[in-house]
Amino acid sequence: DAKTTQPPSMDCAEGRAANLPCNHSTISGNEYVYWYRQIHSQGPQYIIHGLKNNETNEMASLIITEDRKSSTLILPHATLRDTAVYYCSVEETSGSRLTFGEGTQLTVNP
Amino acid sequence: EAGVVQSPRYKIIEKKQPVAFWCNPISGHNTLYWYRQNLGQGPELLIRYENEEAVDDSQLPKDRFSAERLKGVDSTLKIQPAELGDSAVYLCASSLDRRVGIQYFGAGTRLSVL
């Protein structure tokens, strides 16, 4: 099962881009990368996912390296409400179980 | 559209007592998950249901934990008897089907065992 590694914490100024890295060097060819975030006292919330191409939606962009061993979640204009723990997860080959690491605590400062 | 609903939000019990958590998934979602989240860590899967069938319960401590999903809709997770180490947040999630990794989580039940 692919394991993910993320920095424990990051800070970002309000209005600036937040770039959250994730290492998943043991990812296999058919495993997707998923990003979720968890605001205090709430359940995790889906953000975005991808296989090998870069992806963008209304919440964020996902950049996956060509070798797929790492990815970066980009919040283009961070707001105070983006303060949360961000989890990078890899879908196991069974297609049914996400494995969450300890995540990155992102703090957006005014 | 209502999201995943869990109850209760908080539960405080003494060790050796039983406890149950309830989850109502998003309407039409066939796959239901129960996770446990310890303080400062990410969620860990306990059990996954496809409709009413438990298809992945390898992480469920079966000596004291049990779960059911009658009629393939609502689900309950039970601990009997509870131990101090069971203190955690218990999260329920649902997805349209098992191939879709997009899971929708409830707010969780915070369990404190004294």
Coordinates of N, CA and C in Angstrom, one line a residue:
Chain A
D1 N 0.8 -1.2 0.0 CA 0.0 0.0 0.0 C 0.9 1.2 0.0
A2 N 0.6 2.2 -0.9 CA 1.4 3.4 -1.0 C 1.2 4.2 0.3
K3 N 2.3 4.8 0.8 CA 2.3 5.6 2.0 C 2.6 7.0 1.5
T4 N 2.0 8.0 2.2 CA 2.2 9.4 1.9 C 2.9 10.1 3.0
T5 N 3.7 11.1 2.6 CA 4.4 11.9 3.6 C 4.2 13.4 3.3
Q6 N 3.8 14.1 4.4 CA 3.5 15.5 4.3 C 4.1 16.3 5.4
P7 N 4.5 17.5 5.2 CA 5.0 18.3 6.3 C 3.9 18.5 7.3
P8 N 4.3 18.5 8.6 CA 3.3 18.6 9.6 C 2.5 20.0 9.7
S9 N 3.2 21.0 9.3 CA 2.5 22.3 9.3 C 3.1 23.3 8.3
M10 N 2.2 24.2 7.9 CA 2.6 25.3 7.0 C 1.8 26.5 7.3
D11 N 2.4 27.7 7.0 CA 1.7 28.9 7.1 C 1.6 29.6 5.8
C12 N 0.6 30.4 5.6 CA 0.4 31.1 4.4 C -0.3 32.5 4.7
A13 N 0.0 33.5 4.0 CA -0.6 34.8 4.1 C -1.9 34.8 3.4
E14 N -2.9 35.4 3.9 CA -4.2 35.5 3.3 C -4.1 36.2 1.9
G15 N -4.7 35.6 0.9 CA -4.7 36.2 -0.4 C -3.5 35.6 -1.3
R16 N -2.6 35.0 -0.6 CA -1.5 34.4 -1.4 C -1.8 32.9 -1.7
A17 N -1.0 32.4 -2.6 CA -1.2 30.9 -3.0 C -0.6 30.1 -1.9
A18 N -1.3 29.0 -1.5 CA -0.8 28.0 -0.6 C -0.4 26.8 -1.4
N19 N 0.8 26.3 -1.3 CA 1.3 25.1 -2.0 C 1.6 24.0 -1.0
L20 N 0.8 23.0 -1.0 CA 1.0 21.9 0.0 C 1.6 20.7 -0.7
P21 N 2.8 20.3 -0.3 CA 3.4 19.1 -1.0 C 3.0 17.8 -0.4
C22 N 3.1 16.7 -1.1 CA 2.9 15.4 -0.7 C 3.8 14.4 -1.4
N23 N 4.5 13.6 -0.6 CA 5.3 12.6 -1.3 C 4.6 11.2 -1.2
H24 N 4.6 10.6 -2.3 CA 4.0 9.2 -2.4 C 4.8 8.4 -3.4
S25 N 6.1 8.2 -3.0 CA 7.1 7.6 -3.8 C 6.8 6.1 -4.2
T26 N 6.0 5.4 -3.4 CA 5.7 4.0 -3.7 C 4.3 3.8 -4.4
I27 N 3.8 4.9 -4.9 CA 2.5 4.8 -5.6 C 2.6 3.9 -6.8
S28 N 1.6 3.1 -7.1 CA 1.6 2.2 -8.2 C 0.8 2.9 -9.4
G29 N 0.9 2.3 -10.5 CA 0.5 2.9 -11.7 C -1.0 3.2 -11.8
N30 N -1.8 2.4 -11.1 CA -3.3 2.6 -11.2 C -3.9 3.2 -9.9
E31 N -3.0 3.8 -9.1 CA -3.5 4.4 -7.9 C -3.7 5.9 -8.1
Y32 N -4.8 6.4 -7.6 CA -5.1 7.8 -7.7 C -4.6 8.6 -6.4
V33 N -4.3 9.8 -6.6 CA -4.0 10.7 -5.4 C -5.2 11.5 -5.1
Y34 N -5.6 11.5 -3.9 CA -6.8 12.3 -3.4 C -6.3 13.3 -2.3
W35 N -7.0 14.4 -2.3 CA -6.8 15.4 -1.3 C -8.1 15.7 -0.6
Y36 N -8.0 15.7 0.7 CA -9.1 16.1 1.6 C -8.6 17.1 2.6
R37 N -9.6 17.9 3.1 CA -9.2 18.7 4.2 C -10.2 18.6 5.4
Q38 N -9.7 18.9 6.6 CA -10.6 18.7 7.7 C -10.5 20.0 8.6
I39 N -11.6 20.7 8.7 CA -11.7 21.9 9.5 C -12.0 21.4 10.9
H40 N -11.6 22.1 11.9 CA -11.7 21.6 13.3 C -13.2 21.2 13.6
S41 N -13.3 20.1 14.2 CA -14.6 19.5 14.7 C -15.6 19.2 13.5
Q42 N -15.0 19.0 12.3 CA -15.8 18.6 11.2 C -15.2 17.3 10.6
G43 N -16.0 16.6 9.8 CA -15.4 15.5 9.1 C -14.6 16.0 7.9
P44 N -13.7 15.1 7.3 CA -12.9 15.5 6.2 C -13.8 15.9 5.0
Q45 N -13.3 16.8 4.2 CA -14.1 17.2 3.0 C -13.2 17.0 1.8
Y46 N -13.8 16.4 0.7 CA -13.1 16.1 -0.5 C -12.7 17.4 -1.2
I47 N -11.5 17.5 -1.7 CA -11.0 18.6 -2.5 C -10.9 18.3 -4.0
I48 N -10.0 17.3 -4.3 CA -9.7 17.1 -5.7 C -8.9 15.7 -5.7
H49 N -8.9 15.1 -6.9 CA -8.1 13.9 -7.1 C -7.6 13.9 -8.5
G50 N -6.5 13.0 -8.7 CA -6.0 12.9 -10.0 C -5.2 11.6 -10.2
L51 N -4.9 11.2 -11.4 CA -4.1 10.0 -11.6 C -2.7 10.4 -12.1
K52 N -2.6 11.1 -13.2 CA -1.3 11.5 -13.7 C -1.3 12.9 -14.3
N53 N -2.5 13.4 -14.8 CA -2.6 14.7 -15.3 C -2.9 15.7 -14.2
N54 N -2.5 16.9 -14.5 CA -2.8 18.0 -13.5 C -4.3 18.2 -13.6
E55 N -4.9 18.6 -12.5 CA -6.3 18.8 -12.4 C -6.6 20.1 -11.7
T56 N -7.8 20.7 -12.1 CA -8.2 21.9 -11.5 C -9.7 21.9 -11.3
N57 N -10.2 22.4 -10.1 CA -11.6 22.6 -10.0 C -11.8 23.9 -9.2
E58 N -13.0 24.1 -8.8 CA -13.3 25.4 -8.2 C -12.6 25.6 -6.8
M59 N -12.1 24.6 -6.3 CA -11.5 24.7 -5.0 C -10.0 24.8 -5.1
A60 N -9.4 24.1 -6.0 CA -7.9 24.0 -6.0 C -7.4 23.4 -7.3
S61 N -6.1 23.4 -7.3 CA -5.4 22.7 -8.5 C -4.5 21.6 -7.9
L62 N -4.3 20.6 -8.6 CA -3.5 19.5 -8.2 C -2.4 19.3 -9.3
I63 N -1.1 19.3 -8.9 CA 0.0 19.1 -9.8 C 0.7 17.8 -9.4
I64 N 0.7 16.9 -10.3 CA 1.3 15.6 -10.1 C 2.6 15.5 -10.9
T65 N 3.7 15.2 -10.3 CA 5.0 15.1 -11.1 C 4.9 14.0 -12.1
E66 N 5.8 14.1 -13.1 CA 5.7 13.1 -14.2 C 5.9 11.7 -13.7
D67 N 6.8 11.5 -12.7 CA 7.1 10.2 -12.2 C 6.0 9.7 -11.2
R68 N 5.1 10.6 -10.9 CA 4.0 10.4 -9.9 C 4.4 10.1 -8.5
K69 N 5.6 10.4 -8.2 CA 6.1 10.2 -6.8 C 5.8 11.3 -5.9
S70 N 5.3 12.4 -6.4 CA 4.9 13.5 -5.5 C 3.8 14.3 -6.2
S71 N 3.2 15.1 -5.3 CA 2.1 16.0 -5.9 C 2.1 17.3 -5.0
T72 N 1.5 18.3 -5.6 CA 1.3 19.5 -4.8 C -0.2 20.0 -5.0
L73 N -0.8 20.3 -3.9 CA -2.1 20.9 -3.9 C -1.9 22.4 -3.8
I74 N -2.6 23.1 -4.7 CA -2.5 24.6 -4.8 C -3.8 25.2 -4.5
L75 N -3.8 26.1 -3.4 CA -5.0 26.9 -3.2 C -4.6 28.3 -3.7
P76 N -5.2 28.8 -4.8 CA -4.6 29.9 -5.5 C -4.7 31.2 -4.7
H77 N -5.7 31.4 -3.9 CA -5.9 32.6 -3.1 C -6.4 32.2 -1.8
A78 N -5.5 31.9 -0.9 CA -5.9 31.4 0.4 C -6.7 32.4 1.2
T79 N -7.8 31.9 1.9 CA -8.5 32.8 2.8 C -8.4 32.2 4.2
L80 N -8.9 32.9 5.2 CA -8.8 32.5 6.6 C -9.6 31.1 6.7
R81 N -10.7 31.0 5.9 CA -11.5 29.8 6.0 C -10.8 28.6 5.5
D82 N -9.7 28.7 4.8 CA -8.9 27.6 4.4 C -8.0 27.0 5.4
T83 N -8.0 27.6 6.6 CA -7.2 27.0 7.7 C -7.8 25.7 8.1
A84 N -7.0 24.6 8.0 CA -7.5 23.3 8.2 C -6.3 22.3 8.1
V85 N -6.6 21.0 8.4 CA -5.6 20.0 8.2 C -5.9 19.4 6.8
Y86 N -4.8 19.3 6.0 CA -5.0 18.8 4.6 C -4.3 17.5 4.5
Y87 N -5.1 16.5 4.0 CA -4.7 15.1 3.9 C -4.5 14.8 2.4
C88 N -3.3 14.2 2.2 CA -3.0 13.6 0.9 C -3.2 12.1 1.0
S89 N -4.0 11.5 0.2 CA -4.3 10.1 0.3 C -4.1 9.4 -1.0
V90 N -3.8 8.1 -0.9 CA -3.7 7.3 -2.1 C -4.7 6.2 -2.1
E91 N -5.4 6.1 -3.2 CA -6.4 5.0 -3.3 C -5.7 3.7 -3.5
E92 N -6.0 2.7 -2.6 CA -5.4 1.4 -2.7 C -5.8 0.7 -4.0
T93 N -5.0 -0.2 -4.4 CA -5.3 -0.9 -5.7 C -6.6 -1.6 -5.7
S94 N -7.2 -1.9 -4.5 CA -8.5 -2.5 -4.4 C -9.6 -1.6 -4.9
G95 N -9.3 -0.3 -5.0 CA -10.2 0.7 -5.4 C -11.2 1.0 -4.4
S96 N -10.9 0.8 -3.2 CA -12.0 1.0 -2.2 C -11.5 1.6 -0.8
R97 N -10.2 1.7 -0.6 CA -9.8 2.2 0.7 C -8.8 3.3 0.5
L98 N -9.1 4.4 1.1 CA -8.2 5.6 1.2 C -7.3 5.4 2.4
T99 N -6.1 5.7 2.3 CA -5.2 5.7 3.5 C -4.7 7.1 3.8
F100 N -5.1 7.6 5.0 CA -4.8 8.9 5.4 C -3.5 8.9 6.3
G101 N -2.6 9.9 6.0 CA -1.5 10.1 6.9 C -1.9 11.0 8.0
E102 N -0.9 11.7 8.5 CA -1.1 12.7 9.6 C -1.5 14.1 9.1
G103 N -1.3 14.3 7.8 CA -1.8 15.6 7.2 C -0.9 16.8 7.5
T104 N -1.2 17.9 6.8 CA -0.5 19.1 7.1 C -1.5 20.1 7.6
Q105 N -1.1 20.7 8.8 CA -1.9 21.8 9.3 C -1.6 23.1 8.6
L106 N -2.5 23.6 7.8 CA -2.3 24.9 7.1 C -2.9 26.0 7.9
T107 N -2.2 27.0 8.3 CA -2.7 28.1 8.9 C -2.6 29.3 8.0
V108 N -3.7 29.9 7.7 CA -3.7 31.1 6.9 C -3.8 32.3 7.8
N109 N -2.8 33.2 7.7 CA -2.7 34.3 8.6 C -3.2 35.6 7.9
P110 N -3.9 36.5 8.6 CA -4.4 37.8 8.0 C -3.2 38.7 7.7
Chain B
E1 N -29.6 19.1 -0.5 CA -29.5 17.6 -0.2 C -28.8 17.5 1.1
A2 N -29.3 16.6 2.0 CA -28.7 16.4 3.3 C -27.4 15.6 3.1
G3 N -26.5 15.9 4.0 CA -25.2 15.2 3.9 C -25.3 13.9 4.8
V4 N -24.1 13.4 5.2 CA -24.1 12.2 6.0 C -24.4 12.7 7.5
V5 N -25.4 12.0 8.1 CA -25.8 12.4 9.4 C -25.3 11.4 10.4
Q6 N -24.7 11.8 11.5 CA -24.3 11.0 12.6 C -24.8 11.4 13.9
S7 N -25.1 10.5 14.7 CA -25.5 10.8 16.1 C -25.0 9.7 17.0
P8 N -24.8 10.1 18.3 CA -24.8 11.4 18.8 C -23.5 12.2 18.4
R9 N -23.4 13.4 18.6 CA -22.1 14.1 18.3 C -21.1 13.9 19.4
Y10 N -21.5 13.7 20.6 CA -20.6 13.5 21.7 C -21.2 12.4 22.6
K11 N -20.3 11.6 23.2 CA -20.7 10.5 24.1 C -19.6 10.3 25.1
I12 N -20.0 10.4 26.4 CA -19.1 10.1 27.5 C -19.6 8.9 28.2
I13 N -18.7 7.9 28.4 CA -19.1 6.7 29.1 C -18.0 6.2 30.0
E14 N -18.3 5.4 30.9 CA -17.3 4.7 31.7 C -16.8 3.5 31.0
K15 N -15.5 3.1 31.3 CA -15.0 1.9 30.7 C -15.8 0.7 31.1
K16 N -15.9 -0.2 30.2 CA -16.6 -1.5 30.3 C -18.1 -1.3 29.9
Q17 N -18.5 -0.1 29.7 CA -19.9 0.1 29.3 C -20.0 0.0 27.8
P18 N -21.2 -0.4 27.3 CA -21.4 -0.4 25.8 C -21.7 0.9 25.3
V19 N -21.5 1.1 24.0 CA -21.9 2.4 23.3 C -22.2 2.1 21.8
A20 N -23.1 2.9 21.3 CA -23.4 2.7 19.9 C -23.5 4.0 19.2
F21 N -23.1 4.0 17.9 CA -23.1 5.2 17.1 C -24.0 4.9 15.9
W22 N -24.7 5.9 15.4 CA -25.6 5.7 14.3 C -25.2 6.6 13.1
C23 N -25.4 6.1 11.9 CA -25.0 6.9 10.7 C -26.1 6.7 9.6
N24 N -26.5 7.8 9.1 CA -27.4 7.8 7.9 C -26.7 8.4 6.7
P25 N -26.4 7.6 5.7 CA -25.6 8.1 4.6 C -26.4 9.0 3.6
I26 N -25.7 9.5 2.7 CA -26.4 10.3 1.6 C -27.3 9.3 0.8
S27 N -28.5 9.8 0.5 CA -29.5 8.9 -0.2 C -28.9 8.5 -1.5
G28 N -29.0 7.2 -1.8 CA -28.5 6.6 -3.0 C -27.1 6.1 -3.0
H29 N -26.4 6.4 -1.9 CA -25.0 6.0 -1.8 C -24.9 4.5 -1.3
N30 N -24.3 3.7 -2.1 CA -24.3 2.3 -1.8 C -23.2 1.9 -0.9
T31 N -22.1 2.7 -0.9 CA -21.0 2.3 0.0 C -20.9 3.1 1.2
L32 N -20.7 2.5 2.3 CA -20.7 3.2 3.6 C -19.4 2.8 4.4
Y33 N -18.8 3.7 5.0 CA -17.5 3.5 5.7 C -17.6 4.0 7.1
W34 N -17.0 3.2 8.0 CA -16.7 3.7 9.4 C -15.2 3.9 9.6
Y35 N -14.9 5.0 10.1 CA -13.5 5.3 10.4 C -13.3 5.7 11.9
R36 N -12.1 5.5 12.4 CA -11.8 6.0 13.7 C -10.6 6.9 13.6
Q37 N -10.7 8.1 14.3 CA -9.7 9.1 14.2 C -9.2 9.4 15.6
N38 N -7.9 9.1 15.8 CA -7.3 9.4 17.1 C -6.8 10.8 17.0
L39 N -6.6 11.4 18.1 CA -6.2 12.8 18.2 C -4.8 13.0 17.5
G40 N -4.8 14.0 16.6 CA -3.6 14.3 15.8 C -3.3 13.4 14.7
Q41 N -4.2 12.5 14.4 CA -3.9 11.5 13.3 C -5.0 11.6 12.3
G42 N -4.7 11.0 11.1 CA -5.8 10.9 10.1 C -6.7 9.8 10.4
P43 N -7.9 9.8 9.7 CA -8.9 8.7 9.9 C -8.3 7.3 9.5
E44 N -8.7 6.3 10.2 CA -8.3 4.9 9.9 C -9.6 4.1 9.6
L45 N -9.6 3.4 8.5 CA -10.8 2.7 8.2 C -11.0 1.5 9.1
L46 N -12.3 1.4 9.6 CA -12.7 0.2 10.4 C -13.4 -0.8 9.6
I47 N -14.4 -0.4 8.8 CA -15.2 -1.3 8.0 C -15.8 -0.6 6.9
R48 N -16.0 -1.3 5.8 CA -16.7 -0.8 4.6 C -17.8 -1.7 4.2
Y49 N -18.9 -1.1 3.9 CA -20.1 -1.8 3.4 C -20.4 -1.5 2.0
E50 N -20.7 -2.6 1.2 CA -21.3 -2.4 -0.1 C -22.8 -2.8 0.1
N51 N -23.7 -1.9 0.0 CA -25.1 -2.1 0.4 C -25.1 -2.7 1.8
E52 N -25.7 -3.9 2.0 CA -25.7 -4.4 3.4 C -24.6 -5.4 3.7
E53 N -23.7 -5.6 2.8 CA -22.6 -6.5 3.0 C -21.3 -5.9 3.4
A54 N -20.8 -6.4 4.5 CA -19.5 -5.9 5.0 C -18.4 -6.5 4.1
V55 N -17.7 -5.7 3.3 CA -16.8 -6.3 2.3 C -15.3 -6.1 2.7
D56 N -15.1 -5.2 3.7 CA -13.7 -5.0 4.2 C -13.8 -4.6 5.7
D57 N -13.6 -5.6 6.5 CA -13.7 -5.4 8.0 C -12.4 -5.9 8.6
S58 N -11.3 -5.9 7.8 CA -10.0 -6.4 8.3 C -9.4 -5.5 9.5
Q59 N -9.8 -4.3 9.5 CA -9.3 -3.4 10.6 C -10.2 -3.3 11.8
L60 N -11.3 -4.0 11.8 CA -12.3 -3.9 12.9 C -11.9 -4.8 14.0
P61 N -11.7 -4.3 15.2 CA -11.3 -5.2 16.3 C -12.6 -6.0 16.7
K62 N -12.7 -7.2 16.2 CA -13.9 -8.0 16.3 C -14.2 -8.5 17.7
D63 N -13.3 -8.4 18.6 CA -13.6 -8.9 19.9 C -14.6 -8.0 20.7
R64 N -14.5 -6.7 20.3 CA -15.4 -5.8 21.0 C -16.2 -4.9 20.1
F65 N -15.9 -4.8 18.9 CA -16.6 -3.9 17.9 C -17.5 -4.8 17.0
S66 N -18.6 -4.2 16.7 CA -19.5 -4.8 15.8 C -20.2 -3.7 15.0
A67 N -20.7 -4.1 13.8 CA -21.4 -3.1 13.0 C -22.4 -3.8 12.2
E68 N -23.4 -3.1 11.8 CA -24.5 -3.6 10.9 C -25.0 -2.5 10.0
R69 N -25.5 -2.9 8.9 CA -26.2 -2.0 8.0 C -27.4 -2.7 7.4
L70 N -28.4 -2.6 8.2 CA -29.7 -3.3 7.8 C -30.3 -2.6 6.6
K71 N -30.8 -3.4 5.6 CA -31.4 -2.8 4.4 C -30.5 -1.9 3.6
G72 N -29.3 -2.0 3.9 CA -28.3 -1.2 3.0 C -28.4 0.3 3.1
V73 N -29.0 0.8 4.2 CA -29.1 2.2 4.3 C -28.4 2.7 5.6
D74 N -29.1 2.8 6.7 CA -28.5 3.3 7.9 C -27.5 2.2 8.5
S75 N -26.6 2.7 9.3 CA -25.7 1.8 9.9 C -25.4 2.1 11.4
T76 N -25.1 1.1 12.1 CA -24.7 1.3 13.5 C -23.4 0.7 13.8
L77 N -22.6 1.3 14.6 CA -21.3 0.8 15.1 C -21.4 0.6 16.6
K78 N -21.0 -0.5 17.1 CA -21.2 -0.8 18.5 C -19.8 -1.2 19.1
I79 N -19.6 -0.7 20.3 CA -18.4 -1.2 21.1 C -18.9 -1.8 22.4
Q80 N -18.5 -3.0 22.7 CA -18.9 -3.6 24.0 C -17.9 -4.7 24.4
P81 N -17.2 -4.5 25.5 CA -17.3 -3.3 26.3 C -16.2 -2.3 25.9
A82 N -16.5 -1.0 26.2 CA -15.5 0.0 25.8 C -14.3 0.0 26.7
E83 N -13.2 0.4 26.1 CA -11.9 0.5 26.9 C -11.4 2.0 26.8
L84 N -10.5 2.3 27.7 CA -10.0 3.7 27.7 C -9.4 4.1 26.3
G85 N -8.7 3.1 25.7 CA -8.1 3.4 24.4 C -9.1 3.6 23.2
D86 N -10.4 3.4 23.5 CA -11.3 3.6 22.4 C -11.7 5.0 22.3
S87 N -11.3 5.9 23.2 CA -11.6 7.3 23.1 C -11.0 7.8 21.8
A88 N -11.9 8.4 20.9 CA -11.5 8.8 19.6 C -12.8 9.5 19.0
V89 N -12.6 10.0 17.7 CA -13.7 10.4 17.0 C -14.1 9.3 16.0
Y90 N -15.3 8.9 15.9 CA -15.8 7.9 15.0 C -16.5 8.6 13.8
L91 N -16.0 8.4 12.7 CA -16.5 9.1 11.5 C -17.2 8.1 10.6
C92 N -18.3 8.5 10.0 CA -19.0 7.7 9.0 C -18.9 8.5 7.7
A93 N -18.7 7.7 6.6 CA -18.6 8.3 5.3 C -19.4 7.5 4.3
S94 N -19.9 8.1 3.2 CA -20.5 7.3 2.2 C -20.0 7.8 0.8
S95 N -20.1 6.9 -0.2 CA -19.8 7.2 -1.5 C -20.8 6.5 -2.4
L96 N -20.8 7.0 -3.7 CA -21.8 6.5 -4.6 C -21.6 5.0 -4.8
D97 N -20.4 4.6 -5.1 CA -20.0 3.2 -5.2 C -18.6 3.0 -4.9
R98 N -18.1 1.8 -4.7 CA -16.8 1.5 -4.2 C -15.7 2.0 -5.2
R99 N -16.0 2.2 -6.5 CA -15.0 2.6 -7.4 C -14.7 4.1 -7.3
V100 N -15.6 4.8 -6.7 CA -15.5 6.2 -6.6 C -14.8 6.6 -5.3
G101 N -13.6 7.2 -5.4 CA -12.9 7.5 -4.2 C -13.4 8.7 -3.4
I102 N -14.4 9.4 -4.0 CA -14.9 10.6 -3.4 C -15.9 10.2 -2.3
Q103 N -15.4 10.4 -1.1 CA -16.2 10.0 0.1 C -16.7 11.3 0.8
Y104 N -18.0 11.2 1.2 CA -18.6 12.3 2.0 C -18.7 11.9 3.4
F105 N -18.1 12.7 4.3 CA -18.0 12.4 5.7 C -19.1 13.1 6.5
G106 N -19.5 12.5 7.6 CA -20.3 13.1 8.6 C -19.4 13.9 9.5
A107 N -20.0 14.5 10.5 CA -19.3 15.4 11.4 C -18.6 14.5 12.5
G108 N -19.0 13.3 12.6 CA -18.4 12.4 13.6 C -19.0 12.3 15.0
T109 N -18.7 11.3 15.7 CA -19.1 11.2 17.1 C -17.8 11.2 17.9
R110 N -17.7 12.1 18.9 CA -16.5 12.1 19.7 C -16.8 11.3 21.0
L111 N -16.1 10.2 21.1 CA -16.3 9.3 22.3 C -15.2 9.5 23.3
S112 N -15.6 9.7 24.5 CA -14.7 9.8 25.7 C -15.0 8.6 26.6
V113 N -14.0 7.8 26.9 CA -14.2 6.7 27.8 C -13.4 7.0 29.1
L114 N -14.1 7.0 30.2 CA -13.5 7.4 31.5 C -13.1 6.2 32.3

